[in-house]
Short mmCIF file of C-alpha atoms and ligand atoms in Angstrom, two decimals:
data_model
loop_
_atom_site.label_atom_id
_atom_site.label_comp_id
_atom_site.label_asym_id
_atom_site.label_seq_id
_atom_site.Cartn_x
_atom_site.Cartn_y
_atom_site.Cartn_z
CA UNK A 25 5.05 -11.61 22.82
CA UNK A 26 0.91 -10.04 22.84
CA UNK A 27 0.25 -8.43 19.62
CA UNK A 28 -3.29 -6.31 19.90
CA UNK A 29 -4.73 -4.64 17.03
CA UNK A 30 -5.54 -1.15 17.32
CA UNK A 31 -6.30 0.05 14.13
CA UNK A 32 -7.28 -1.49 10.92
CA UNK A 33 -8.31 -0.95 7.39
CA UNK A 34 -7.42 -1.13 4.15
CA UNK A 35 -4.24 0.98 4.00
CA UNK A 36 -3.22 1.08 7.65
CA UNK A 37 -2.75 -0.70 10.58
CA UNK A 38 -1.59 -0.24 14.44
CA UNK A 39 -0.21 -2.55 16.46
CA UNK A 40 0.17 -2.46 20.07
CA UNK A 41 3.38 -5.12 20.54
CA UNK A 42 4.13 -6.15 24.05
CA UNK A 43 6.91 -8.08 25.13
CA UNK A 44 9.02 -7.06 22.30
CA UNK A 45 12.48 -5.47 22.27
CA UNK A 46 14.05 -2.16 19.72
CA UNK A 47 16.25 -5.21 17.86
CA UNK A 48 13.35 -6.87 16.84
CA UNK A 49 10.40 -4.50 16.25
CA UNK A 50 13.49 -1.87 13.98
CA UNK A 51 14.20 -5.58 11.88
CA UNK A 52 10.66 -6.15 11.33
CA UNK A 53 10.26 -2.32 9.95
CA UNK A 54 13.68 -2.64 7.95
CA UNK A 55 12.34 -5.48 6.24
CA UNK A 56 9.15 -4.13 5.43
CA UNK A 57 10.79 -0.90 3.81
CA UNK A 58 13.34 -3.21 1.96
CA UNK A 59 12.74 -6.69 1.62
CA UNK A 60 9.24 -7.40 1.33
CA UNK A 61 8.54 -7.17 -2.55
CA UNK A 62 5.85 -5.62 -4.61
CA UNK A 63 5.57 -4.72 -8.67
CA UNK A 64 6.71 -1.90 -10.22
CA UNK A 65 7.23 -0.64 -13.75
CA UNK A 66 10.46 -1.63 -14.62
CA UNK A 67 11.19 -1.85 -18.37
CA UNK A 68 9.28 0.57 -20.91
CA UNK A 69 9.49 0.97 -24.34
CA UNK A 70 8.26 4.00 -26.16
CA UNK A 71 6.83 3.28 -29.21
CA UNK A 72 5.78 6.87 -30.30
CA UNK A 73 6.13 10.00 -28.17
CA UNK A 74 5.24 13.27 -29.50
CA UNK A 75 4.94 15.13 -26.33
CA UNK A 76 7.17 17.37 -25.09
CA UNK A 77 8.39 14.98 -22.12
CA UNK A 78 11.40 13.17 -22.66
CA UNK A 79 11.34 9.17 -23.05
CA UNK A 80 12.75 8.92 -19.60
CA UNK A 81 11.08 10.89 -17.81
CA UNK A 82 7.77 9.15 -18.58
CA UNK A 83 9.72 5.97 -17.74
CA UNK A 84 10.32 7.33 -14.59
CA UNK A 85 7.36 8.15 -13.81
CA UNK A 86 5.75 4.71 -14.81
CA UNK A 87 7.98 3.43 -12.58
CA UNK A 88 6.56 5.17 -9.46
CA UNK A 89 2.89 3.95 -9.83
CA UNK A 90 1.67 1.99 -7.42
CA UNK A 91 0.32 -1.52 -8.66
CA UNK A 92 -1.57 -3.48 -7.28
CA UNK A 93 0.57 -6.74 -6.50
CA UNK A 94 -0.03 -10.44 -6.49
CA UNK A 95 2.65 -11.94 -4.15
CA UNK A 96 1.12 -15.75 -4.76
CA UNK A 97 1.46 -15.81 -8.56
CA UNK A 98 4.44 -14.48 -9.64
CA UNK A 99 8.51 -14.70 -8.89
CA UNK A 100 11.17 -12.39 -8.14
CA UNK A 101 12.83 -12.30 -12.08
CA UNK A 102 16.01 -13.80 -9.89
CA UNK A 103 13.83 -16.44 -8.58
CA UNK A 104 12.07 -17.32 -11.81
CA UNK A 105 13.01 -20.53 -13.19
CA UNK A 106 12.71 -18.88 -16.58
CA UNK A 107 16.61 -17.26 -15.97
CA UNK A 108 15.40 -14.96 -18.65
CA UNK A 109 16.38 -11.72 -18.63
CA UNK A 110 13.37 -10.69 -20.55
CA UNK A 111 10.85 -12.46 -18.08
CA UNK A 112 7.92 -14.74 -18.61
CA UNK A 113 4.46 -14.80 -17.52
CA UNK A 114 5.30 -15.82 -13.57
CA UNK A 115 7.45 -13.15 -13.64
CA UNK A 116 6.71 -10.06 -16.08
CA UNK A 117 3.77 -8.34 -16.66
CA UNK A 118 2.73 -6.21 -19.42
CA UNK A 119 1.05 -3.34 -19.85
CA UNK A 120 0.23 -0.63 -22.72
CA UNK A 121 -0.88 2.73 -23.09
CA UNK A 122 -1.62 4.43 -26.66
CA UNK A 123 -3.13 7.67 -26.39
CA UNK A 124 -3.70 10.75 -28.26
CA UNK A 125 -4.84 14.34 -27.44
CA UNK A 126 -7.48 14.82 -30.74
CA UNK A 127 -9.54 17.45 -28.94
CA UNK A 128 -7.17 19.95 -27.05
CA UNK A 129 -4.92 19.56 -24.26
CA UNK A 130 -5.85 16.88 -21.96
CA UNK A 131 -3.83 15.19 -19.15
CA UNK A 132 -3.19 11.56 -19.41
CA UNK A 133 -3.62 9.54 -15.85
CA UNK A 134 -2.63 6.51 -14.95
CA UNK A 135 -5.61 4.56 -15.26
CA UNK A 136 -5.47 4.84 -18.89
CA UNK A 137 -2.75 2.01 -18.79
CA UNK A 138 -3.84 -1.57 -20.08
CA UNK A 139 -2.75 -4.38 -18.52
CA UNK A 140 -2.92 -7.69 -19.72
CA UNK A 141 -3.77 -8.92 -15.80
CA UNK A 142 -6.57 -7.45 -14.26
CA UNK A 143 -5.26 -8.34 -10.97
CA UNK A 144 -1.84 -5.90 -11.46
CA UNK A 145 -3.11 -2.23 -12.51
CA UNK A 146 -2.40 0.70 -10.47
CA UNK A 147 -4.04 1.09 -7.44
CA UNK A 148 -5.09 4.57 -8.46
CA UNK A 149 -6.59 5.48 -11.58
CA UNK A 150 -5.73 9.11 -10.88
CA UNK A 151 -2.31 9.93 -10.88
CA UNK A 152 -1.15 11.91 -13.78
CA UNK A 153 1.31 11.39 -16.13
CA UNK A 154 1.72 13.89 -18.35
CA UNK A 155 0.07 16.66 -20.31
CA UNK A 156 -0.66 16.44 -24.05
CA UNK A 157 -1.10 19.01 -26.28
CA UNK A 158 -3.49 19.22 -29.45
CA UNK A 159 -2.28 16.36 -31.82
CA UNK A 160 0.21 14.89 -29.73
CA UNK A 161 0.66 11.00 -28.92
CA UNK A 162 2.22 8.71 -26.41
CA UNK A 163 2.23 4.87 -27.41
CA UNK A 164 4.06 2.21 -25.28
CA UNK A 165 4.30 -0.70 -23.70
CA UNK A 166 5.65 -1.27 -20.31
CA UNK A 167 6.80 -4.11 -18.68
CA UNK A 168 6.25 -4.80 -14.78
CA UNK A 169 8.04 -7.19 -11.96
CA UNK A 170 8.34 -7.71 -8.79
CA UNK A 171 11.01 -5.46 -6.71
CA UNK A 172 12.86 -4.87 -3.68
CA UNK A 173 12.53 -1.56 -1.80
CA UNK A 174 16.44 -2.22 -0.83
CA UNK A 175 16.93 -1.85 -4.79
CA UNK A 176 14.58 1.31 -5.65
CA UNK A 177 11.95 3.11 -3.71
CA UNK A 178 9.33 2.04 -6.07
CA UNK A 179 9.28 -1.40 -4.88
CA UNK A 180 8.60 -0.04 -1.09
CA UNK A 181 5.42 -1.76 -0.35
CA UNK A 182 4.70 1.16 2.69
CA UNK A 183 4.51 4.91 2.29
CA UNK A 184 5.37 5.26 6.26
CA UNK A 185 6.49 2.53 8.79
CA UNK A 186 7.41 3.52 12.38
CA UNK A 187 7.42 2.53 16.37
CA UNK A 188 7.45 4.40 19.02
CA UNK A 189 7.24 3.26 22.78
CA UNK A 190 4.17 3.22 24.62
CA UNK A 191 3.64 6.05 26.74
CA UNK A 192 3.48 6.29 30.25
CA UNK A 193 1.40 9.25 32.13
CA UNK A 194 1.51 9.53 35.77
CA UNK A 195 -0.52 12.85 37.79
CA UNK A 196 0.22 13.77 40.71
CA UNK A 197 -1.83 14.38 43.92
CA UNK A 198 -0.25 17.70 43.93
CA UNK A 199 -2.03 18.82 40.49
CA UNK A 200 -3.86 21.85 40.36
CA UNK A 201 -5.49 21.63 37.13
CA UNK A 202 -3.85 25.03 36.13
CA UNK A 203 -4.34 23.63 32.17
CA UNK A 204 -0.71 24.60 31.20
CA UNK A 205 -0.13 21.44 30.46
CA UNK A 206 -3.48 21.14 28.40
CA UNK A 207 -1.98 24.33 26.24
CA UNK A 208 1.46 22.95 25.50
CA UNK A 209 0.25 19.23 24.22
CA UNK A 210 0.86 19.51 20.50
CA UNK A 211 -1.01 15.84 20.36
CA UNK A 212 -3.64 17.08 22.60
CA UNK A 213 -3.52 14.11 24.40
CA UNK A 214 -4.19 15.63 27.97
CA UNK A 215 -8.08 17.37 28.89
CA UNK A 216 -9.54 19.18 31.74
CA UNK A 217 -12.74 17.84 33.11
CA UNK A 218 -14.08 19.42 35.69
CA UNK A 219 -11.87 21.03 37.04
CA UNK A 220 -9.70 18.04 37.21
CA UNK A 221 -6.32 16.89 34.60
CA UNK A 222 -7.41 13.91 32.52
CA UNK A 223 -5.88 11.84 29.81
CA UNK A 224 -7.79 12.07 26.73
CA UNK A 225 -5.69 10.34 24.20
CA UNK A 226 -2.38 8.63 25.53
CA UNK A 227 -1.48 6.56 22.24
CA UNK A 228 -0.78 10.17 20.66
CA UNK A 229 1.74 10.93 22.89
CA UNK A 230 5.27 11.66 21.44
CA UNK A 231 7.16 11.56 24.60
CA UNK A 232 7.88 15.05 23.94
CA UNK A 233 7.63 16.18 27.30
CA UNK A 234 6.87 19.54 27.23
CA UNK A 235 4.07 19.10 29.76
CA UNK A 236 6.46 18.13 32.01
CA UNK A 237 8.92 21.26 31.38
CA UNK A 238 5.69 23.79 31.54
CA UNK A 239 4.32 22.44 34.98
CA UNK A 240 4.86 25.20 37.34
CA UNK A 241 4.90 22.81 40.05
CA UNK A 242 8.48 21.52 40.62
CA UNK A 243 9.13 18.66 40.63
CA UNK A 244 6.23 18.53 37.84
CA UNK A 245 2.81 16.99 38.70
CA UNK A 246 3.19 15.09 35.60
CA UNK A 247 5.29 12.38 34.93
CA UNK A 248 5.50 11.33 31.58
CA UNK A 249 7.77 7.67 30.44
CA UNK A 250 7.68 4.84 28.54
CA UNK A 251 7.30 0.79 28.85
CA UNK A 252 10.86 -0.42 27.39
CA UNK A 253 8.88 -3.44 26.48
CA UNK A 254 5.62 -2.07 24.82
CA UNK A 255 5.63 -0.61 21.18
CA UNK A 256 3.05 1.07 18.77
CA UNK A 257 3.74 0.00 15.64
CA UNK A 258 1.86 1.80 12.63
CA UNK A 259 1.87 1.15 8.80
CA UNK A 260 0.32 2.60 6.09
CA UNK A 261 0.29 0.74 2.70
CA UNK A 262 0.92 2.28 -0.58
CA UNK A 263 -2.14 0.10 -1.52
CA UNK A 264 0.13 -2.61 -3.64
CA UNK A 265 -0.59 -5.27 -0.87
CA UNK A 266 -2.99 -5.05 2.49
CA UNK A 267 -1.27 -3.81 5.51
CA UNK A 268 -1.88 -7.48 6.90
CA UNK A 269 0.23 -9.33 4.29
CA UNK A 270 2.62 -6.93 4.38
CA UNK A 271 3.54 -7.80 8.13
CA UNK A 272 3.15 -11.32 7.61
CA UNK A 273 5.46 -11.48 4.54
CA UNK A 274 8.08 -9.46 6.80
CA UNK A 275 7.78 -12.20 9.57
CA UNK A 276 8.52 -14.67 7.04
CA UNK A 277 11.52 -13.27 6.04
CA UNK A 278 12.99 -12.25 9.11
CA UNK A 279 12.29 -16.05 10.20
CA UNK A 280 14.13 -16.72 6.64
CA UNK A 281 17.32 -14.79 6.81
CA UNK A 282 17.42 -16.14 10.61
CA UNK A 283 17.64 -19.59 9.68
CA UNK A 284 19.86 -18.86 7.14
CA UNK A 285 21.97 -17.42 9.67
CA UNK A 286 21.89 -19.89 12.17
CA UNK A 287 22.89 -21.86 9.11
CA UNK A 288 26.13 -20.06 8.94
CA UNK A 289 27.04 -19.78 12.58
CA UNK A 290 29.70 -22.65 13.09
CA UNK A 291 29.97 -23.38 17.23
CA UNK A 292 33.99 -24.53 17.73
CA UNK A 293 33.33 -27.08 20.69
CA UNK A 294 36.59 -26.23 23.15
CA UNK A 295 36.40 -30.28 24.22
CA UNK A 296 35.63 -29.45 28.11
CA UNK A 297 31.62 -29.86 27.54
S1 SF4 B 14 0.79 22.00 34.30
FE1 SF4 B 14 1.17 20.76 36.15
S2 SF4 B 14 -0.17 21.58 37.68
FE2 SF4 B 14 -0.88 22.41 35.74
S3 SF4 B 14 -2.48 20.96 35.09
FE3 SF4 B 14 -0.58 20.25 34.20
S4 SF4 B 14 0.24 18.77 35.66
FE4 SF4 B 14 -1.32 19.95 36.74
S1 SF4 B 15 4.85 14.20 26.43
FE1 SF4 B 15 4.33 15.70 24.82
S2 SF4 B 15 2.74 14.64 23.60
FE2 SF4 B 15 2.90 13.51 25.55
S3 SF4 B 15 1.35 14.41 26.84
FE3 SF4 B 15 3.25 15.54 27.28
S4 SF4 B 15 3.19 17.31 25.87
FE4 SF4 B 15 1.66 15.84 25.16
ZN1 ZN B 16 10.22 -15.83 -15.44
#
């Protein structure tokens, strides 16, 4: 297997994956959306609340902050040698909010949360909360912990994770360069350039088609396919954990719940070998 990087920064990456097959490249984007862990708000307690948002709503909503997420220093809570169900520092962390609207009305955002490690606060400090009016409070203290995606969505390290096959575009001599084609391409992956049918952007391609179905030449003078072995694979991070340890967790895991499996496969020798 060639693995090229085609895109990178800090929340996404492309991959162009050759020599792969659907089993493997859909198990490495299963894992990602459900196995590879990150922290969420998981516990709060409210303290004081004189808003008009129910307790559990806020909860909620704490829960579904992003945090940034230290994979190296602390355990799953299932993991933790503590076998607490209240957690311990490897595998709970806290964080506080106490806040009061003396002025007027303000809204209360996210990065108003303390944490008592630097390292795990949101990832924005702009998503709102709540709104509180004149004289109302919100006190509490939430607790954090590592999470599975295949348990709640909040502990999905990825907003989006997909494949696709790598296109395939083929003109024909018999092109002539009406632009139909050009028109149809919701990607806009095909230009004219002088006169003459070019490919401007063939990664974009959706294998829709359509500029195959809207050639008035029959058969069309564009043939558009895919390499059964040849995948894009994109990612884009929710910002808990860089696109790049996100992948190589996955691989880990896979590799993990392989052996594992292997483990479990008895082979019943028939006596002939
Ligand atoms: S629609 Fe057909 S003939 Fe017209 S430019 Fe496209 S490929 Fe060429
Ligand atoms: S298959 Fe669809 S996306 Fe690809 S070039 Fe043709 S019209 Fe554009
Ligand atoms: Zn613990």
């Amino acid at each position: 297997m060639e693995i090229e990087t085609i895109k990178k920064d800090d929340i996404n990456l492309r991959l162009l994956i050759r020599g792969a097959d659907i089993p493997f490249i859909n198990a490495l984007r299963r894992i990602i959306l459900s196995e590879v862990p990150c922290m969420a708000i998981d516990e709060v307690v409210i303290i004081e609340n004189s808003s008009i948002l129910q307790d559990e709503i806020i909860a909620h909503r704490l829960g579904l902050i992003p945090l940034k997420t230290d994979l190296d220093s602390y355990n799953l809570p299932e993991e933790c040698p503590c076998k607490s169900e209240f957690g311990c520092n490897l595998c709970r962390v806290s964080l506080t909010l106490d806040t009061e609207a003396k002025e007027g009305t303000r809204t209360v955002y996210s990065g108003e949360l303390v944490s008592e490690n630097p390292d795990i606060v949101p990832v924005s400090d702009n998503i709102p909360l709540l709104k509180l009016a004149k004289e109302q409070n919100l006190k509490l203290e939430a607790y954090a912990r590592l999470g599975k995606g295949k348990n709640h969505a909040k502990w999905q390290p990825v907003s989006t994770c997909t494949y696709k096959y790598f296109p395939q575009i083929k003109i024909g001599k018999q092109c002539n360069a009406c632009g139909k084609c050009v028109e149809i391409c919701p990607k806009k992956v095909l230009t004219k350039v002088g006169g003459k049918l070019e490919i401007r952007d063939l990664m974009a391609c959706t294998l829709c088609q359509d500029c195959m179905d809207v050639c008035p030449i029959k058969p069309p003078a564009i043939e558009v396919s895919w390499k059964e072995d040849t995948f894009i694979f994109n990612l884009e991070s929710t910002g808990v954990l860089s696109p790049e340890r996100i992948v190589r967790t996955a691989v880990k895991i896979l590799n993990e719940q392989l052996k594992e499996f292997m483990g479990q496969v008895k082979v019943k020798k028939s006596g002939k070998d």
